[in-house]
PDB file of C-alpha atoms in Angstrom:
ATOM      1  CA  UNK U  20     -25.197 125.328 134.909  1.00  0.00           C
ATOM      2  CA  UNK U  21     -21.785 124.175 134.358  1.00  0.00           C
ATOM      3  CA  UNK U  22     -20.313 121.582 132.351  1.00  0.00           C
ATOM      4  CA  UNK U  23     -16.547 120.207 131.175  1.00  0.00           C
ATOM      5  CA  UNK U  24     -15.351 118.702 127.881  1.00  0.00           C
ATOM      6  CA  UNK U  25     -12.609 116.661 127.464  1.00  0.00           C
ATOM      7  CA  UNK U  26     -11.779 116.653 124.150  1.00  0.00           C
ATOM      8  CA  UNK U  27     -10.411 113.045 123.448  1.00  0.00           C
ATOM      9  CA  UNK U  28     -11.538 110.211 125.241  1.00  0.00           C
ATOM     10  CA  UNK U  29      -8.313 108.391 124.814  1.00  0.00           C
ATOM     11  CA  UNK U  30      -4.578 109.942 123.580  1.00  0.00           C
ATOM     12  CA  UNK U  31      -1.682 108.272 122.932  1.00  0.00           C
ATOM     13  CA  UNK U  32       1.920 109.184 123.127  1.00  0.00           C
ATOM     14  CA  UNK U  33       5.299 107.834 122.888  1.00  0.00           C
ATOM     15  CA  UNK U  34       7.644 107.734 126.099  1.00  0.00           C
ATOM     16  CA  UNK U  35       9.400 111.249 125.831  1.00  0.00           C
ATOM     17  CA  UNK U  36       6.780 113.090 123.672  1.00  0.00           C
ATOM     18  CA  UNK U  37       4.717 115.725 124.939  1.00  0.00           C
ATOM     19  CA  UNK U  38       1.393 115.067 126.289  1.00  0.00           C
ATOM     20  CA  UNK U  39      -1.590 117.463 125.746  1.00  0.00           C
ATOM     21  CA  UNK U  40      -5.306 116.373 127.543  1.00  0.00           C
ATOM     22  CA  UNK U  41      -7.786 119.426 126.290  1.00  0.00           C
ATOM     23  CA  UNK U  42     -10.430 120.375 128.772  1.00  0.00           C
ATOM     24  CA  UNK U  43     -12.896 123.087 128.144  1.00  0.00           C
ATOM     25  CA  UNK U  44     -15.674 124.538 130.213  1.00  0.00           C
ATOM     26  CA  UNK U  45     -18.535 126.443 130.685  1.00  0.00           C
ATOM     27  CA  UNK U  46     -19.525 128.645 133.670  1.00  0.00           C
ATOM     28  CA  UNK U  47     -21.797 131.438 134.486  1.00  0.00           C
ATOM     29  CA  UNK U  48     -19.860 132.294 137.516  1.00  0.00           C
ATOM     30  CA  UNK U  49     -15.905 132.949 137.964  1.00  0.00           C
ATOM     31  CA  UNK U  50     -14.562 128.441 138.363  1.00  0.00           C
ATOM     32  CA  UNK U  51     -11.921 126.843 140.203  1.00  0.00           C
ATOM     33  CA  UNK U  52     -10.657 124.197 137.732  1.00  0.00           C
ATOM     34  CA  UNK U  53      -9.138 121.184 138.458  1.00  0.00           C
ATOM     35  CA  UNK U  54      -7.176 118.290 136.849  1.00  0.00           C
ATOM     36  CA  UNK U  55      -7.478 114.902 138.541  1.00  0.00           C
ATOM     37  CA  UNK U  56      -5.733 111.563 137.424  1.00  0.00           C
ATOM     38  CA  UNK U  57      -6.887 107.896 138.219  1.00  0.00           C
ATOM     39  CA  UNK U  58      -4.504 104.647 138.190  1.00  0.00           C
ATOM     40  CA  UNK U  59      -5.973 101.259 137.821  1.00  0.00           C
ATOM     41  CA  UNK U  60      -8.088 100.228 140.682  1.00  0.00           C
ATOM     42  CA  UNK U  61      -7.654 103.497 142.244  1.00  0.00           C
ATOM     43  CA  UNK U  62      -9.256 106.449 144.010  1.00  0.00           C
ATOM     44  CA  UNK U  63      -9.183 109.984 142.209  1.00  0.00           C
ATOM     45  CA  UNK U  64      -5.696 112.166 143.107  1.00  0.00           C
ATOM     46  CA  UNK U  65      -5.596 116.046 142.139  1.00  0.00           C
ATOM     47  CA  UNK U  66      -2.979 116.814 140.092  1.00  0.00           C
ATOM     48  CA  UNK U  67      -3.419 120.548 139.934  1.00  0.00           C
ATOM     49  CA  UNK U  68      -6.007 123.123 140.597  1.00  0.00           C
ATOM     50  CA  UNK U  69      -6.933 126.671 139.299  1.00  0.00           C
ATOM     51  CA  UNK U  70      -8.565 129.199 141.894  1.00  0.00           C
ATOM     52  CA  UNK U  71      -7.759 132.036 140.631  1.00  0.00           C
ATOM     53  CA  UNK U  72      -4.212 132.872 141.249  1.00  0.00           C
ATOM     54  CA  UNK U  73      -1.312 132.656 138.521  1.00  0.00           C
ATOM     55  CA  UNK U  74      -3.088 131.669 135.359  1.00  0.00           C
ATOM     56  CA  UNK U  75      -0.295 128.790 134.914  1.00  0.00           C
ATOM     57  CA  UNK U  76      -0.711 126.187 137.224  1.00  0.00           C
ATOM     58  CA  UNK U  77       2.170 123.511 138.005  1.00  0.00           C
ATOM     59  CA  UNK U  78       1.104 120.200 139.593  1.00  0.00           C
ATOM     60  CA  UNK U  79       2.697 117.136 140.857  1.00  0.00           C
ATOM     61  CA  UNK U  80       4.599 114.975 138.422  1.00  0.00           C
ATOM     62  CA  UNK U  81       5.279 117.351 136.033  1.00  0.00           C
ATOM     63  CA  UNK U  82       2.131 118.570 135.228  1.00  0.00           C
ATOM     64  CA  UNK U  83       1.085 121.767 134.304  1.00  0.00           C
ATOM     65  CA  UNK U  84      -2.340 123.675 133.109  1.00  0.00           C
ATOM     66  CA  UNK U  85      -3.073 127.285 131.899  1.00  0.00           C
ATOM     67  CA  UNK U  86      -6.333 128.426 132.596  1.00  0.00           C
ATOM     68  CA  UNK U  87      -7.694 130.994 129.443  1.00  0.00           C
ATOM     69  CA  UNK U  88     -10.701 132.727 130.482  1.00  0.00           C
ATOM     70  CA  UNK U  89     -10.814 133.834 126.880  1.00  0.00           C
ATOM     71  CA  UNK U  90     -11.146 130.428 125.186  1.00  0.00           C
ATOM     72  CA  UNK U  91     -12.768 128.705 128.309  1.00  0.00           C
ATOM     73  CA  UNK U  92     -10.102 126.457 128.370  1.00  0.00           C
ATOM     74  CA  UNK U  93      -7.662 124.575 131.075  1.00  0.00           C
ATOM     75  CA  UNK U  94      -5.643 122.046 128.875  1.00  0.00           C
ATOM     76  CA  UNK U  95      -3.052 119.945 130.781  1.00  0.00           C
ATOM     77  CA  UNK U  96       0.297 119.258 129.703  1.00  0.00           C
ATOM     78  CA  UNK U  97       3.476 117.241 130.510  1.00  0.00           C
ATOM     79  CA  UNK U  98       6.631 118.432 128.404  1.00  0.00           C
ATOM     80  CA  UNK U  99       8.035 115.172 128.371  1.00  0.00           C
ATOM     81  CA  UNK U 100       5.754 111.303 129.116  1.00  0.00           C
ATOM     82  CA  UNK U 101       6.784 108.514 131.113  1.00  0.00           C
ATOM     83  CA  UNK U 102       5.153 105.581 131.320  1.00  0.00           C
ATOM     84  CA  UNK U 103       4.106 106.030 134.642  1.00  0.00           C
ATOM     85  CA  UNK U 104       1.753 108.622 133.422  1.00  0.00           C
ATOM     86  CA  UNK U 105      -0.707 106.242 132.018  1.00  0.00           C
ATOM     87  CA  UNK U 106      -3.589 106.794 133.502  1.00  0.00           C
ATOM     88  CA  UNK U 107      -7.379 108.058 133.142  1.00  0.00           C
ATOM     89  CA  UNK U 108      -7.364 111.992 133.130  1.00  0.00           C
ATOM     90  CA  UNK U 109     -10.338 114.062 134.752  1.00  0.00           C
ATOM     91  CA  UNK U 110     -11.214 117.577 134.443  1.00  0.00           C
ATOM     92  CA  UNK U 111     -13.674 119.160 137.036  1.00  0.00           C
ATOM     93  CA  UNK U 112     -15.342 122.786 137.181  1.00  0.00           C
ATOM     94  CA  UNK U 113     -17.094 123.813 140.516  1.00  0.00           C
ATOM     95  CA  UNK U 114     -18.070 127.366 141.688  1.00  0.00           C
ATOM     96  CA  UNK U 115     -15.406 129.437 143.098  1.00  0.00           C
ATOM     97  CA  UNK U 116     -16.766 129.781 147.054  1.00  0.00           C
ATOM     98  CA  UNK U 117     -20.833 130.759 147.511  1.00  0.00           C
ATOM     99  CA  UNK U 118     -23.215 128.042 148.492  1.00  0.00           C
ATOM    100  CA  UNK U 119     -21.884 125.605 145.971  1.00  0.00           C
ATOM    101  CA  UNK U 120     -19.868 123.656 148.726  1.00  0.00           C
ATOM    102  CA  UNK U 121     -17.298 122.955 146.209  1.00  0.00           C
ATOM    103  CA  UNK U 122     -19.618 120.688 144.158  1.00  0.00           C
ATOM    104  CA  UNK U 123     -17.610 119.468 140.857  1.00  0.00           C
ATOM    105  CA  UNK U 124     -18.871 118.832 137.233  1.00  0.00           C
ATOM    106  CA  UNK U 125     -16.620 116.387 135.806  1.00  0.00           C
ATOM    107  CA  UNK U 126     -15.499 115.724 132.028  1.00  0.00           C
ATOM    108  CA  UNK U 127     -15.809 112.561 130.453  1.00  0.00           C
ATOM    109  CA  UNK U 128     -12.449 111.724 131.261  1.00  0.00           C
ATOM    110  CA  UNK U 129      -9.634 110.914 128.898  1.00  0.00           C
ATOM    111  CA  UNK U 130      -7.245 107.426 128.942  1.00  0.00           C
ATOM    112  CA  UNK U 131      -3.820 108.288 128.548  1.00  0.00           C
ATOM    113  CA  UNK U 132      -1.591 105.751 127.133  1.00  0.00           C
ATOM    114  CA  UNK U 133       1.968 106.066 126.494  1.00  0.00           C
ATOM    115  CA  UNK U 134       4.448 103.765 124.490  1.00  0.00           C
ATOM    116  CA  UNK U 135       7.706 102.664 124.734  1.00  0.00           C
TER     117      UNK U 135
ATOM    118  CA  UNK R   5      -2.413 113.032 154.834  1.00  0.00           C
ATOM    119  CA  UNK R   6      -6.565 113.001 154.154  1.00  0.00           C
ATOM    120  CA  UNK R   7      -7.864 109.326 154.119  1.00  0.00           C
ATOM    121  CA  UNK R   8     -10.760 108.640 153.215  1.00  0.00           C
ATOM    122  CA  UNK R   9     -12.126 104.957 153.567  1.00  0.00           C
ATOM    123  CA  UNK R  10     -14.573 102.956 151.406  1.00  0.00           C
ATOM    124  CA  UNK R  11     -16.335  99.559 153.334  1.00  0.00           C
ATOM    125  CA  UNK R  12     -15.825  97.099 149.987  1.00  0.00           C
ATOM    126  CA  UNK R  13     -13.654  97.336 147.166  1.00  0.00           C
ATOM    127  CA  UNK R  14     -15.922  94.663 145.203  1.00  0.00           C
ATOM    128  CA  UNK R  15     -18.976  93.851 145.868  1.00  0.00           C
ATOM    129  CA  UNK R  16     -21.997  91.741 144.801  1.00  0.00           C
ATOM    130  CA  UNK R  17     -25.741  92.035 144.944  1.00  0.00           C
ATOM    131  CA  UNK R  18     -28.923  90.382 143.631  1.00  0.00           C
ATOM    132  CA  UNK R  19     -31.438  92.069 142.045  1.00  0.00           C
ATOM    133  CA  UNK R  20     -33.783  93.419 144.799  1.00  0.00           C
ATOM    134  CA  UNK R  21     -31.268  93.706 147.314  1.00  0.00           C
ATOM    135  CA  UNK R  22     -30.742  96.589 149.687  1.00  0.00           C
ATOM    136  CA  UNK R  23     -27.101  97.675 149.575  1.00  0.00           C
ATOM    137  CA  UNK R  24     -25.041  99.745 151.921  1.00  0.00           C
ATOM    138  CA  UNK R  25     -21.912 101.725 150.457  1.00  0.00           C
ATOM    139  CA  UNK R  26     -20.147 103.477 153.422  1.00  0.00           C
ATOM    140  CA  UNK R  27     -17.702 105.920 153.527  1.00  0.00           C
ATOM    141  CA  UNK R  28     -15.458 107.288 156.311  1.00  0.00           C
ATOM    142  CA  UNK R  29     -13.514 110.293 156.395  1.00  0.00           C
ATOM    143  CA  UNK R  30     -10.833 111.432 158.855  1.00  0.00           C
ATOM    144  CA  UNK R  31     -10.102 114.840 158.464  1.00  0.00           C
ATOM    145  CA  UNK R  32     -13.045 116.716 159.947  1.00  0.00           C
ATOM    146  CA  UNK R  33     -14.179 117.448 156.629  1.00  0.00           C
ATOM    147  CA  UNK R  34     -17.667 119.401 156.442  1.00  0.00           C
ATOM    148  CA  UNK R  35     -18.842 117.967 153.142  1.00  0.00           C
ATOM    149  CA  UNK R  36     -19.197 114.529 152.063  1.00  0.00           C
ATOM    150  CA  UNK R  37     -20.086 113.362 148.473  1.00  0.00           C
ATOM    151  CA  UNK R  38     -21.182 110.739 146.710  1.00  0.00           C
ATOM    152  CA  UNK R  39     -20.435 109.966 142.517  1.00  0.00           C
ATOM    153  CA  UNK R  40     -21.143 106.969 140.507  1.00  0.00           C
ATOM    154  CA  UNK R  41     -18.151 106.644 137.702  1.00  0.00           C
ATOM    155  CA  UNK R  42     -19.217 104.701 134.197  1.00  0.00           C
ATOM    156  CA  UNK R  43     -16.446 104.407 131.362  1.00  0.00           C
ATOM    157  CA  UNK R  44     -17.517 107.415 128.870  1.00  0.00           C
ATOM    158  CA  UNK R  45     -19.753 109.154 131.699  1.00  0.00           C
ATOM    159  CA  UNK R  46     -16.758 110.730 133.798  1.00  0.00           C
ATOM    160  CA  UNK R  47     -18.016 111.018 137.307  1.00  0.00           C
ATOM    161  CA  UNK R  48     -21.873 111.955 137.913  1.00  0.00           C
ATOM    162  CA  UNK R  49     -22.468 113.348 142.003  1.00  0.00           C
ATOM    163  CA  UNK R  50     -25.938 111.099 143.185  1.00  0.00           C
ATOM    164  CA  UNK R  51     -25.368 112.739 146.812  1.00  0.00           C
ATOM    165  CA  UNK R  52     -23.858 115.329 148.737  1.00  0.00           C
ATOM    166  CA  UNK R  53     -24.172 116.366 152.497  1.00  0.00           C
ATOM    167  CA  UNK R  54     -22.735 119.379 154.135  1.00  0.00           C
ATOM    168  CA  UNK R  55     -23.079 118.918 157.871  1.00  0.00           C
ATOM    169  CA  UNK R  56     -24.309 115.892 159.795  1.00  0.00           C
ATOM    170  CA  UNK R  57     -27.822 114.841 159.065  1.00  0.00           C
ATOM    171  CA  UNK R  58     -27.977 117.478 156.024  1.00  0.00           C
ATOM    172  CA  UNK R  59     -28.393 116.084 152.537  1.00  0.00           C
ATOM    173  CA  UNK R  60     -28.812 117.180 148.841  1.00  0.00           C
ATOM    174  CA  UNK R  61     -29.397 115.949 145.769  1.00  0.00           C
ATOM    175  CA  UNK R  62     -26.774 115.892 142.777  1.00  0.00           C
ATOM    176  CA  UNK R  63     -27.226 115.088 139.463  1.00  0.00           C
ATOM    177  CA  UNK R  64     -28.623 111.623 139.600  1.00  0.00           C
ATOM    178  CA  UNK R  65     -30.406 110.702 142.594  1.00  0.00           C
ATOM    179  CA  UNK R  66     -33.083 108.360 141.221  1.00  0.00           C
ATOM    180  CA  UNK R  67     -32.446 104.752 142.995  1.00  0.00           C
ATOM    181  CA  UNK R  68     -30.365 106.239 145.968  1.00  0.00           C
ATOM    182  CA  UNK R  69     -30.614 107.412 149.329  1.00  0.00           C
ATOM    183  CA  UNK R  70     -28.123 108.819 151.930  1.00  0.00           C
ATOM    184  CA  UNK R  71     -27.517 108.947 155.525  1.00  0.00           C
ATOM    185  CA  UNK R  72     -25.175 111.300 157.350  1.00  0.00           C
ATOM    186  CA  UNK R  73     -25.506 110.593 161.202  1.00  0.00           C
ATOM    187  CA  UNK R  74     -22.410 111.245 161.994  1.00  0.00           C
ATOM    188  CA  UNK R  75     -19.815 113.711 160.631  1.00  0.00           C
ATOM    189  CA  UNK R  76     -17.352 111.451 159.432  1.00  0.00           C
ATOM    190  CA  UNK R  77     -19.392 109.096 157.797  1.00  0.00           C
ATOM    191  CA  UNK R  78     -21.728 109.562 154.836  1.00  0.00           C
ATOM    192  CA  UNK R  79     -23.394 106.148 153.663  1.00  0.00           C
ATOM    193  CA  UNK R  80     -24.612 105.769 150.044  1.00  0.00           C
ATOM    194  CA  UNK R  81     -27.709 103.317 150.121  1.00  0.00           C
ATOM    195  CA  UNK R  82     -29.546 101.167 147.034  1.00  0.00           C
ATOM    196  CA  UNK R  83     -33.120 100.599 148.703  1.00  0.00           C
ATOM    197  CA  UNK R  84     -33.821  98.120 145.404  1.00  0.00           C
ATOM    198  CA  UNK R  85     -31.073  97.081 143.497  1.00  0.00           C
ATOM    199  CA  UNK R  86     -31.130  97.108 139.891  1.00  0.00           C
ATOM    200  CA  UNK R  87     -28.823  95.974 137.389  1.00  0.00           C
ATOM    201  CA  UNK R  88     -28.472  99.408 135.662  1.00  0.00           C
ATOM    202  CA  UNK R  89     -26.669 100.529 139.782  1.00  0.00           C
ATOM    203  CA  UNK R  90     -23.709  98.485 138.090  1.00  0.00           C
ATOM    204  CA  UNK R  91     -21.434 100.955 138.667  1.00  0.00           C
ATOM    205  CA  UNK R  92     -17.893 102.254 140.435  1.00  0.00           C
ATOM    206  CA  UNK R  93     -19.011 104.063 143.268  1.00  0.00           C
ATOM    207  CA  UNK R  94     -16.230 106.886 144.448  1.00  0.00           C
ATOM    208  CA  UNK R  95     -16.733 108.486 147.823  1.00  0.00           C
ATOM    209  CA  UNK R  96     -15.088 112.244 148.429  1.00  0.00           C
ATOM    210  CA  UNK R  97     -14.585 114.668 151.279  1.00  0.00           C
ATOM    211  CA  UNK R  98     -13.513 118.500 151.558  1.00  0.00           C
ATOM    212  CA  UNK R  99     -13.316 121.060 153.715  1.00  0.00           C
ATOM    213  CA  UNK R 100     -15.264 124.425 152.610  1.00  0.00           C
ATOM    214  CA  UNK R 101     -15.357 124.634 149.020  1.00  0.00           C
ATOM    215  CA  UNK R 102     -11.545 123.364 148.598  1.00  0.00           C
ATOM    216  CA  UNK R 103      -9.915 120.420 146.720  1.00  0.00           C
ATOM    217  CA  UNK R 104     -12.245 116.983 147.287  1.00  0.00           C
ATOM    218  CA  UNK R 105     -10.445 113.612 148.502  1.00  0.00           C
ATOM    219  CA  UNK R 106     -11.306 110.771 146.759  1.00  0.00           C
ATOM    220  CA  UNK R 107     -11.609 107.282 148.302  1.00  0.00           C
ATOM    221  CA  UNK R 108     -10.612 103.833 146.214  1.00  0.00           C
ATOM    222  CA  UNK R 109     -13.430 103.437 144.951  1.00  0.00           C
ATOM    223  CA  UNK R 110     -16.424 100.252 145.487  1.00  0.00           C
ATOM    224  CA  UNK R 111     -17.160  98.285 142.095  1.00  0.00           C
ATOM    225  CA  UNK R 112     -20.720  97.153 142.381  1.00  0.00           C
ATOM    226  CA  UNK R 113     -22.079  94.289 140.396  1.00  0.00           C
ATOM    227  CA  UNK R 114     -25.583  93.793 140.449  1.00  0.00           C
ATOM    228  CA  UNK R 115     -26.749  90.542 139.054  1.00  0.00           C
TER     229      UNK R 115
END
């Protein structure tokens, strides 16, 4: 079985500081990973995703994620916040190909707020 | 771009009530899913169906039935509502085992 924690259900930053979500998992099998943001009122967008490739994984507006097999770990980061960036933050797991048809286990999500 | 279409944005039910959730996707995608979202829960899967008129059970299923007739739609249905189906309902698609597309979202209110 598979399962995600998010480390954090909310963070808060100041406009221009780094921002740091924490998202570890556990997986018997080899995971894609994925990072996932949600506005207000909105759907679920994918930032960025891990499927095995470059163990550094850049994503839209700014984003980026190492995966670390070693520490079961895929923590997003953002050198630099904006205030657009306040959001709710989702980590998923799911099983890399197989039978799984790309079912995801999702953390408990984490509420990003930043100030001015 | 993937769309994927939810029927309501809000909606409200009685206690009792059957309730239809539909979703429509427009990308040809093979799997359709269905979560329930609750502040502290993340996202829980009640539904998933891989091909028209297949079906299987996620993580929560109690409550909740689906219907798949047609590839591009994949409806989520409450036979009774209760007031514990309070919920944001999210709707997803994808092709294989790739990235899932998320729809806006319903928020149910049973009463």
């Amino acid at each position: 079985a598979q399962s995600v924690t998010q480390l954090g259900s909310h963070v808060s930053v100041s406009e221009g500081a780094l921002v740091l979500l924490r998202c570890n998992y556990s997986s018997s099998v080899p995971p894609y990973l994925f990072w996932y943001v949600q506005y207000p009122n909105q759907g679920l967008q994918l930032l960025l995703k891990y499927t095995s490739a470059a163990t550094l994984v850049k994503g839209i507006n700014g984003f980026e994620a190492e995966f670390k097999k070693s520490e079961t770990s895929f923590h997003l980061t953002k050198p630099s916040a904006h205030m657009s960036d306040a959001a709710e933050y989702f980590c998923a797991v799911s099983e890399a190909g197989g039978t799984s048809y790309g079912k995801l286990t999702f953390g408990q999500g984490t509420i990003l707020t930043v100030h001015p | 771009d993937v769309k994927v279409t939810q029927s309501s944005r809000y909606l409200v039910k009685r206690t009792g009530e059957k309730v239809f959730l539909e979703c429509v996707q427009d990308m040809d995608h093979e799997n359709m899913f269905w979560y329930r979202q609750d502040p502290g829960l993340g996202l829980r899967l009640i539904y998933f169906s891989y091909d028209v008129k297949m079906k299987e059970k996620g993580d929560i299923p109690e409550g909740y039935s689906v219907s798949r007739e047609k590839k591009e739609r994949f409806s989520l249905i409450l036979e009774s509502a209760s007031t514990n189906q309070t919920s944001m309902y999210l709707c997803a698609s994808s092709f294989a085992s790739e990235t899932q597309y998320f729809g806006p979202g319903t928020r149910l209110l049973v009463l």
